[in-house]
Amino acid sequence: MIDQAEILAQTEVYVKEKLSGEGSGHDWWHIYRVRQNARSLCQQGDVDTFVVELAALLHDIGDHKFHNGDTSVGPRLARAWLMELGVDEAIIGHVTEIIADLSFKGSGVATPMRTREGMVVQDADRLDALGAIGIARTFAFGGHKGRPLYDPAIPPTEHHSFAAYQSSQAPTINHFYEKLLLLKERLNTPAARRMAEARHMFMEQFLAQFFAEWEGKA
Ligand code: ADP
Ligand code: NI
């Protein structure tokens, strides 16, 4: 069997090719940043970094948002890929479980992770939804979906099911209240909570400035 470094290198090439040209904020560079975040978080504790890196690399192939809400595509593609490389079944099972469980599914829907590795990858993904990058990705996604920036007549809502969250057509600003500003309290690891603080404050400043400019007050 090829060694772990080679498996990661080949997986990187595979994911780059699959996500190239993606225009909604889920491109290769999202994967790169999630992996960097995960590496920072791994420094704190006792986790299997091979599982963390594989799950970070593979977490958005076959994303449900681009497969009509089908959450089984990503884990299935990841399994097929890792089997092709001859990776151990225990590792494949762990990585695909992480990919299946990780996604945000609405503010009223719990998304617990079973293992420390899963907690790290989920936190790493969520950190990339925050801060300056989070703002950029959110407006990229809204534009990709043809959503308005903001409509004062449409208030944010809490989503109690994944289906309701997925089918939302709300203006992009609402996403800050329906997800992004809630993430700080939902991170699994203390290290991620520390990293989230500055990113959270930056989004709050952005929103205050946005609403002031909206009314010609800044
Ligand atoms: P997760 O990474 O937990 O699976 P998603 O893939 O749903 O979460 O979202 C990733 C990013 O895509 C969000 O952080 C946000 O930037 C953008 N995004 C997702 N849904 C929306 C939306 N309804 N409006 C604006 N941006 C969105
Ligand atoms: Ni992601």
PDB file of N, CA, C and O and ligand atoms in Angstrom, residues 26 63 65 103-104 125 129 134 137-138 141-142 147 165 172 175 179-180, ligand 1:
ATOM      1  N   HIS A  26     -16.939  27.384  -2.498  1.00  0.00           N
ATOM      2  CA  HIS A  26     -16.584  26.019  -2.095  1.00  0.00           C
ATOM      3  C   HIS A  26     -15.523  25.438  -3.044  1.00  0.00           C
ATOM      4  O   HIS A  26     -15.541  24.263  -3.360  1.00  0.00           O
ATOM      5  N   ASP A  63     -20.919  18.084  -2.507  1.00  0.00           N
ATOM      6  CA  ASP A  63     -21.669  18.822  -1.488  1.00  0.00           C
ATOM      7  C   ASP A  63     -23.178  18.769  -1.777  1.00  0.00           C
ATOM      8  O   ASP A  63     -23.606  18.924  -2.918  1.00  0.00           O
ATOM      9  N   LYS A  65     -25.463  20.841  -1.373  1.00  0.00           N
ATOM     10  CA  LYS A  65     -26.089  22.038  -1.944  1.00  0.00           C
ATOM     11  C   LYS A  65     -26.117  21.962  -3.467  1.00  0.00           C
ATOM     12  O   LYS A  65     -26.917  22.619  -4.107  1.00  0.00           O
ATOM     13  N   SER A 103     -21.909  18.999   8.142  1.00  0.00           N
ATOM     14  CA  SER A 103     -22.539  20.216   7.636  1.00  0.00           C
ATOM     15  C   SER A 103     -23.487  20.899   8.604  1.00  0.00           C
ATOM     16  O   SER A 103     -24.193  20.243   9.365  1.00  0.00           O
ATOM     17  N   PHE A 104     -23.504  22.220   8.485  1.00  0.00           N
ATOM     18  CA  PHE A 104     -24.509  23.029   9.180  1.00  0.00           C
ATOM     19  C   PHE A 104     -25.860  22.727   8.531  1.00  0.00           C
ATOM     20  O   PHE A 104     -25.989  22.738   7.311  1.00  0.00           O
ATOM     21  N   ASP A 125     -13.923  23.823   9.242  1.00  0.00           N
ATOM     22  CA  ASP A 125     -14.840  24.226   8.171  1.00  0.00           C
ATOM     23  C   ASP A 125     -15.631  25.458   8.601  1.00  0.00           C
ATOM     24  O   ASP A 125     -15.819  26.402   7.842  1.00  0.00           O
ATOM     25  N   ALA A 129     -16.186  29.926   7.545  1.00  0.00           N
ATOM     26  CA  ALA A 129     -17.452  30.630   7.292  1.00  0.00           C
ATOM     27  C   ALA A 129     -17.462  31.980   8.003  1.00  0.00           C
ATOM     28  O   ALA A 129     -18.395  32.766   7.839  1.00  0.00           O
ATOM     29  N   GLY A 134     -15.311  34.669   5.502  1.00  0.00           N
ATOM     30  CA  GLY A 134     -16.716  34.290   5.635  1.00  0.00           C
ATOM     31  C   GLY A 134     -17.634  35.276   4.913  1.00  0.00           C
ATOM     32  O   GLY A 134     -18.567  34.879   4.214  1.00  0.00           O
ATOM     33  N   ARG A 137     -17.191  34.833   1.123  1.00  0.00           N
ATOM     34  CA  ARG A 137     -17.836  33.600   0.639  1.00  0.00           C
ATOM     35  C   ARG A 137     -19.346  33.748   0.620  1.00  0.00           C
ATOM     36  O   ARG A 137     -20.028  33.231  -0.276  1.00  0.00           O
ATOM     37  N   THR A 138     -19.880  34.405   1.628  1.00  0.00           N
ATOM     38  CA  THR A 138     -21.334  34.509   1.747  1.00  0.00           C
ATOM     39  C   THR A 138     -21.916  35.322   0.591  1.00  0.00           C
ATOM     40  O   THR A 138     -22.925  34.932  -0.002  1.00  0.00           O
ATOM     41  N   PHE A 141     -21.664  33.283  -2.587  1.00  0.00           N
ATOM     42  CA  PHE A 141     -22.727  32.276  -2.639  1.00  0.00           C
ATOM     43  C   PHE A 141     -24.061  32.929  -3.020  1.00  0.00           C
ATOM     44  O   PHE A 141     -24.791  32.427  -3.888  1.00  0.00           O
ATOM     45  N   GLY A 142     -24.364  34.064  -2.379  1.00  0.00           N
ATOM     46  CA  GLY A 142     -25.623  34.767  -2.675  1.00  0.00           C
ATOM     47  C   GLY A 142     -25.699  35.168  -4.144  1.00  0.00           C
ATOM     48  O   GLY A 142     -26.743  35.018  -4.789  1.00  0.00           O
ATOM     49  N   ARG A 147     -29.385  35.875  -5.345  1.00  0.00           N
ATOM     50  CA  ARG A 147     -30.136  36.467  -4.224  1.00  0.00           C
ATOM     51  C   ARG A 147     -29.844  37.960  -4.093  1.00  0.00           C
ATOM     52  O   ARG A 147     -28.732  38.401  -4.369  1.00  0.00           O
ATOM     53  N   TYR A 165     -33.861  24.963   5.863  1.00  0.00           N
ATOM     54  CA  TYR A 165     -32.615  25.738   5.725  1.00  0.00           C
ATOM     55  C   TYR A 165     -32.157  25.735   4.271  1.00  0.00           C
ATOM     56  O   TYR A 165     -31.801  26.774   3.704  1.00  0.00           O
ATOM     57  N   THR A 172     -29.020  37.703   1.206  1.00  0.00           N
ATOM     58  CA  THR A 172     -27.738  37.220   1.742  1.00  0.00           C
ATOM     59  C   THR A 172     -27.457  37.717   3.164  1.00  0.00           C
ATOM     60  O   THR A 172     -26.932  36.962   3.990  1.00  0.00           O
ATOM     61  N   HIS A 175     -28.301  35.497   6.106  1.00  0.00           N
ATOM     62  CA  HIS A 175     -27.463  34.344   6.427  1.00  0.00           C
ATOM     63  C   HIS A 175     -26.546  34.614   7.637  1.00  0.00           C
ATOM     64  O   HIS A 175     -26.200  33.700   8.372  1.00  0.00           O
ATOM     65  N   LYS A 179     -27.018  31.839  10.436  1.00  0.00           N
ATOM     66  CA  LYS A 179     -25.911  30.905  10.632  1.00  0.00           C
ATOM     67  C   LYS A 179     -24.659  31.556  11.221  1.00  0.00           C
ATOM     68  O   LYS A 179     -24.221  31.189  12.303  1.00  0.00           O
ATOM     69  N   LEU A 180     -24.106  32.524  10.495  1.00  0.00           N
ATOM     70  CA  LEU A 180     -22.717  32.927  10.769  1.00  0.00           C
ATOM     71  C   LEU A 180     -22.486  33.454  12.183  1.00  0.00           C
ATOM     72  O   LEU A 180     -21.517  33.087  12.846  1.00  0.00           O
TER      73      LEU A 180
HETATM   74  P1  ADP B   1     -21.176  23.913   5.876  1.00  0.00           P
HETATM   75  O1  ADP B   1     -19.784  24.355   5.484  1.00  0.00           O
HETATM   76  O2  ADP B   1     -21.405  23.837   7.355  1.00  0.00           O
HETATM   77  O3  ADP B   1     -21.665  22.711   5.127  1.00  0.00           O
HETATM   78  P2  ADP B   1     -22.483  25.396   3.941  1.00  0.00           P
HETATM   79  O4  ADP B   1     -21.654  24.614   2.966  1.00  0.00           O
HETATM   80  O5  ADP B   1     -23.961  25.339   3.930  1.00  0.00           O
HETATM   81  O6  ADP B   1     -22.038  25.078   5.401  1.00  0.00           O
HETATM   82  O7  ADP B   1     -22.087  26.871   3.777  1.00  0.00           O
HETATM   83  C1  ADP B   1     -20.778  27.265   3.509  1.00  0.00           C
HETATM   84  C2  ADP B   1     -20.782  28.727   3.167  1.00  0.00           C
HETATM   85  O8  ADP B   1     -21.547  28.980   1.996  1.00  0.00           O
HETATM   86  C3  ADP B   1     -21.457  29.576   4.230  1.00  0.00           C
HETATM   87  O9  ADP B   1     -20.649  29.810   5.327  1.00  0.00           O
HETATM   88  C4  ADP B   1     -21.782  30.793   3.449  1.00  0.00           C
HETATM   89  O10 ADP B   1     -20.663  31.599   3.240  1.00  0.00           O
HETATM   90  C5  ADP B   1     -22.227  30.198   2.151  1.00  0.00           C
HETATM   91  N1  ADP B   1     -23.680  29.959   2.213  1.00  0.00           N
HETATM   92  C6  ADP B   1     -24.338  28.814   2.438  1.00  0.00           C
HETATM   93  N2  ADP B   1     -25.688  29.015   2.445  1.00  0.00           N
HETATM   94  C7  ADP B   1     -25.858  30.329   2.212  1.00  0.00           C
HETATM   95  C8  ADP B   1     -26.989  31.197   2.072  1.00  0.00           C
HETATM   96  N3  ADP B   1     -28.225  30.727   2.200  1.00  0.00           N
HETATM   97  N4  ADP B   1     -26.771  32.495   1.829  1.00  0.00           N
HETATM   98  C9  ADP B   1     -25.526  32.982   1.695  1.00  0.00           C
HETATM   99  N5  ADP B   1     -24.413  32.245   1.817  1.00  0.00           N
HETATM  100  C10 ADP B   1     -24.578  30.929   2.060  1.00  0.00           C
END
